[in-house]
Amino acid sequence: MWGCIAHGKKGPLIWLELLPCIAGKKGRSRGGGLTSAGYAEQVLKGPLKEFLDELEAERGHKILIVEDGAPLHKGPQAREARAALGIEQLAHPSGSSRSQCHRAHMASPQITRFQGAWSSEKC
């Protein structure tokens, strides 16, 4: 599942098509989830771009996005798609060069508490 929000407005909430998990050694699953290419196709080139266009038309200025440090956000396909679509980013506070202590205070406790839940939803 993917969704986004902006100040004063809810964005779309969509189900993503994920790669299947593969049973590995000792019964542990591996793989699965979403790749940078999948993120670019299913999110950046579709619902996110449409939402940004709508916001920019309503508000009359460029809208910047913030993504967390997930590898799929940093992959080459996502970077290329953002560049081609004119989607600009602000640095995520936890990815900044500030001290670890300062970063801990910048992370949202409401969101951070649920970070572990995403891996169980993946497979």
PDB file of C-alpha atoms in Angstrom:
ATOM      1  CA  MET A   1       0.000   0.000   0.000  1.00  0.00           C
ATOM      2  CA  TRP A   2       1.223   3.526  -0.783  1.00  0.00           C
ATOM      3  CA  GLY A   3      -0.203   6.901   0.081  1.00  0.00           C
ATOM      4  CA  CYS A   4       0.746  10.530   0.459  1.00  0.00           C
ATOM      5  CA  ILE A   5      -0.420  13.672   2.196  1.00  0.00           C
ATOM      6  CA  ALA A   6       0.098  17.393   1.760  1.00  0.00           C
ATOM      7  CA  HIS A   7      -0.679  20.271   4.068  1.00  0.00           C
ATOM      8  CA  GLY A   8      -4.468  20.347   4.251  1.00  0.00           C
ATOM      9  CA  LYS A   9      -5.047  17.612   1.660  1.00  0.00           C
ATOM     10  CA  LYS A  10      -5.049  13.816   1.512  1.00  0.00           C
ATOM     11  CA  GLY A  11      -3.489  12.198  -1.512  1.00  0.00           C
ATOM     12  CA  PRO A  12      -4.376   8.879  -3.097  1.00  0.00           C
ATOM     13  CA  LEU A  13      -4.028   5.568  -1.276  1.00  0.00           C
ATOM     14  CA  ILE A  14      -3.260   2.687  -3.628  1.00  0.00           C
ATOM     15  CA  TRP A  15      -2.514  -1.020  -3.501  1.00  0.00           C
ATOM     16  CA  LEU A  16       0.841  -1.836  -5.049  1.00  0.00           C
ATOM     17  CA  GLU A  17       1.678  -4.901  -7.097  1.00  0.00           C
ATOM     18  CA  LEU A  18       4.538  -6.519  -5.185  1.00  0.00           C
ATOM     19  CA  LEU A  19       7.047  -9.112  -6.286  1.00  0.00           C
ATOM     20  CA  PRO A  20       6.441 -12.541  -4.723  1.00  0.00           C
ATOM     21  CA  CYS A  21       8.437 -13.747  -1.732  1.00  0.00           C
ATOM     22  CA  ILE A  22      10.658 -16.771  -2.254  1.00  0.00           C
ATOM     23  CA  ALA A  23      11.114 -19.459   0.398  1.00  0.00           C
ATOM     24  CA  GLY A  24      14.751 -19.486   1.385  1.00  0.00           C
ATOM     25  CA  LYS A  25      16.852 -21.676   3.628  1.00  0.00           C
ATOM     26  CA  LYS A  26      15.414 -22.695   6.978  1.00  0.00           C
ATOM     27  CA  GLY A  27      11.925 -21.634   5.899  1.00  0.00           C
ATOM     28  CA  ARG A  28      12.727 -17.928   5.846  1.00  0.00           C
ATOM     29  CA  SER A  29      11.256 -15.896   3.045  1.00  0.00           C
ATOM     30  CA  ARG A  30      13.363 -13.534   0.997  1.00  0.00           C
ATOM     31  CA  GLY A  31      12.782 -11.156  -1.826  1.00  0.00           C
ATOM     32  CA  GLY A  32       9.369  -9.812  -2.542  1.00  0.00           C
ATOM     33  CA  GLY A  33       8.311  -6.255  -2.100  1.00  0.00           C
ATOM     34  CA  LEU A  34       8.805  -3.400  -4.491  1.00  0.00           C
ATOM     35  CA  THR A  35      11.791  -2.404  -6.605  1.00  0.00           C
ATOM     36  CA  SER A  36      12.878   1.047  -7.705  1.00  0.00           C
ATOM     37  CA  ALA A  37      11.476   0.279 -11.171  1.00  0.00           C
ATOM     38  CA  GLY A  38       8.139  -0.781  -9.685  1.00  0.00           C
ATOM     39  CA  TYR A  39       8.007   2.342  -7.535  1.00  0.00           C
ATOM     40  CA  ALA A  40       8.738   4.547 -10.554  1.00  0.00           C
ATOM     41  CA  GLU A  41       6.005   2.895 -12.644  1.00  0.00           C
ATOM     42  CA  GLN A  42       3.304   2.419 -10.015  1.00  0.00           C
ATOM     43  CA  VAL A  43       3.785   5.571  -7.941  1.00  0.00           C
ATOM     44  CA  LEU A  44       5.953   8.302  -9.476  1.00  0.00           C
ATOM     45  CA  LYS A  45       4.600   8.143 -13.030  1.00  0.00           C
ATOM     46  CA  GLY A  46       0.989   7.750 -11.925  1.00  0.00           C
ATOM     47  CA  PRO A  47      -0.698   8.780  -8.687  1.00  0.00           C
ATOM     48  CA  LEU A  48       2.105  10.921  -7.262  1.00  0.00           C
ATOM     49  CA  LYS A  49       2.611  12.927 -10.460  1.00  0.00           C
ATOM     50  CA  GLU A  50      -1.150  13.435 -10.825  1.00  0.00           C
ATOM     51  CA  PHE A  51      -1.451  14.555  -7.184  1.00  0.00           C
ATOM     52  CA  LEU A  52       1.480  16.981  -7.546  1.00  0.00           C
ATOM     53  CA  ASP A  53       0.014  18.456 -10.739  1.00  0.00           C
ATOM     54  CA  GLU A  54      -3.324  18.956  -8.966  1.00  0.00           C
ATOM     55  CA  LEU A  55      -1.673  20.606  -5.939  1.00  0.00           C
ATOM     56  CA  GLU A  56       0.487  22.884  -8.078  1.00  0.00           C
ATOM     57  CA  ALA A  57      -2.555  24.008 -10.089  1.00  0.00           C
ATOM     58  CA  GLU A  58      -4.519  24.717  -6.889  1.00  0.00           C
ATOM     59  CA  ARG A  59      -1.717  26.447  -5.020  1.00  0.00           C
ATOM     60  CA  GLY A  60       0.086  28.185  -7.851  1.00  0.00           C
ATOM     61  CA  HIS A  61       3.610  27.099  -6.932  1.00  0.00           C
ATOM     62  CA  LYS A  62       6.029  24.176  -7.201  1.00  0.00           C
ATOM     63  CA  ILE A  63       5.421  21.357  -4.705  1.00  0.00           C
ATOM     64  CA  LEU A  64       8.418  19.451  -3.323  1.00  0.00           C
ATOM     65  CA  ILE A  65       8.226  15.914  -1.942  1.00  0.00           C
ATOM     66  CA  VAL A  66       9.906  14.178   1.001  1.00  0.00           C
ATOM     67  CA  GLU A  67      10.615  10.447   0.804  1.00  0.00           C
ATOM     68  CA  ASP A  68      12.270   8.300   3.448  1.00  0.00           C
ATOM     69  CA  GLY A  69      15.560   6.501   2.880  1.00  0.00           C
ATOM     70  CA  ALA A  70      14.101   3.281   1.467  1.00  0.00           C
ATOM     71  CA  PRO A  71      16.420   1.826  -1.203  1.00  0.00           C
ATOM     72  CA  LEU A  72      13.643   1.851  -3.806  1.00  0.00           C
ATOM     73  CA  HIS A  73      13.408   5.653  -3.459  1.00  0.00           C
ATOM     74  CA  LYS A  74      17.143   5.979  -4.169  1.00  0.00           C
ATOM     75  CA  GLY A  75      17.398   3.500  -7.052  1.00  0.00           C
ATOM     76  CA  PRO A  76      18.316   4.596 -10.572  1.00  0.00           C
ATOM     77  CA  GLN A  77      14.838   4.034 -12.015  1.00  0.00           C
ATOM     78  CA  ALA A  78      13.232   6.240  -9.347  1.00  0.00           C
ATOM     79  CA  ARG A  79      15.898   8.954  -9.764  1.00  0.00           C
ATOM     80  CA  GLU A  80      15.479   8.937 -13.548  1.00  0.00           C
ATOM     81  CA  ALA A  81      11.666   9.034 -13.307  1.00  0.00           C
ATOM     82  CA  ARG A  82      11.722  11.962 -10.852  1.00  0.00           C
ATOM     83  CA  ALA A  83      14.099  13.872 -13.133  1.00  0.00           C
ATOM     84  CA  ALA A  84      12.020  13.172 -16.269  1.00  0.00           C
ATOM     85  CA  LEU A  85       8.779  14.153 -14.500  1.00  0.00           C
ATOM     86  CA  GLY A  86      10.225  17.274 -12.867  1.00  0.00           C
ATOM     87  CA  ILE A  87       9.566  15.965  -9.346  1.00  0.00           C
ATOM     88  CA  GLU A  88      11.849  17.710  -6.861  1.00  0.00           C
ATOM     89  CA  GLN A  89      12.713  16.472  -3.367  1.00  0.00           C
ATOM     90  CA  LEU A  90      13.604  17.874   0.015  1.00  0.00           C
ATOM     91  CA  ALA A  91      16.052  15.818   2.076  1.00  0.00           C
ATOM     92  CA  HIS A  92      14.403  13.533   4.630  1.00  0.00           C
ATOM     93  CA  PRO A  93      15.409  14.680   8.139  1.00  0.00           C
ATOM     94  CA  SER A  94      16.729  11.235   9.130  1.00  0.00           C
ATOM     95  CA  GLY A  95      18.985  11.198   6.061  1.00  0.00           C
ATOM     96  CA  SER A  96      20.614  14.538   6.763  1.00  0.00           C
ATOM     97  CA  SER A  97      24.203  14.961   7.887  1.00  0.00           C
ATOM     98  CA  ARG A  98      23.142  16.099  11.352  1.00  0.00           C
ATOM     99  CA  SER A  99      24.126  14.213  14.480  1.00  0.00           C
ATOM    100  CA  GLN A 100      22.432  10.924  15.368  1.00  0.00           C
ATOM    101  CA  CYS A 101      20.944  12.537  18.476  1.00  0.00           C
ATOM    102  CA  HIS A 102      19.438  15.383  16.455  1.00  0.00           C
ATOM    103  CA  ARG A 103      18.088  12.945  13.851  1.00  0.00           C
ATOM    104  CA  ALA A 104      16.383  10.929  16.582  1.00  0.00           C
ATOM    105  CA  HIS A 105      14.491  14.033  17.652  1.00  0.00           C
ATOM    106  CA  MET A 106      13.539  14.827  14.048  1.00  0.00           C
ATOM    107  CA  ALA A 107      11.920  11.416  13.446  1.00  0.00           C
ATOM    108  CA  SER A 108       8.189  11.321  13.972  1.00  0.00           C
ATOM    109  CA  PRO A 109       7.333   9.053  16.922  1.00  0.00           C
ATOM    110  CA  GLN A 110       3.884   8.467  15.470  1.00  0.00           C
ATOM    111  CA  ILE A 111       5.365   7.038  12.275  1.00  0.00           C
ATOM    112  CA  THR A 112       8.576   5.508  13.634  1.00  0.00           C
ATOM    113  CA  ARG A 113       6.617   3.235  15.967  1.00  0.00           C
ATOM    114  CA  PHE A 114       5.038   1.517  12.941  1.00  0.00           C
ATOM    115  CA  GLN A 115       8.153   1.105  10.774  1.00  0.00           C
ATOM    116  CA  GLY A 116       8.519  -2.567  11.736  1.00  0.00           C
ATOM    117  CA  ALA A 117       4.997  -3.337  10.585  1.00  0.00           C
ATOM    118  CA  TRP A 118       5.844  -2.724   6.930  1.00  0.00           C
ATOM    119  CA  SER A 119       8.155  -5.736   6.647  1.00  0.00           C
ATOM    120  CA  SER A 120       5.427  -8.077   7.917  1.00  0.00           C
ATOM    121  CA  GLU A 121       2.975  -6.644   5.354  1.00  0.00           C
ATOM    122  CA  LYS A 122       5.462  -7.187   2.533  1.00  0.00           C
ATOM    123  CA  CYS A 123       5.328 -11.011   2.474  1.00  0.00           C
TER     124      CYS A 123
END
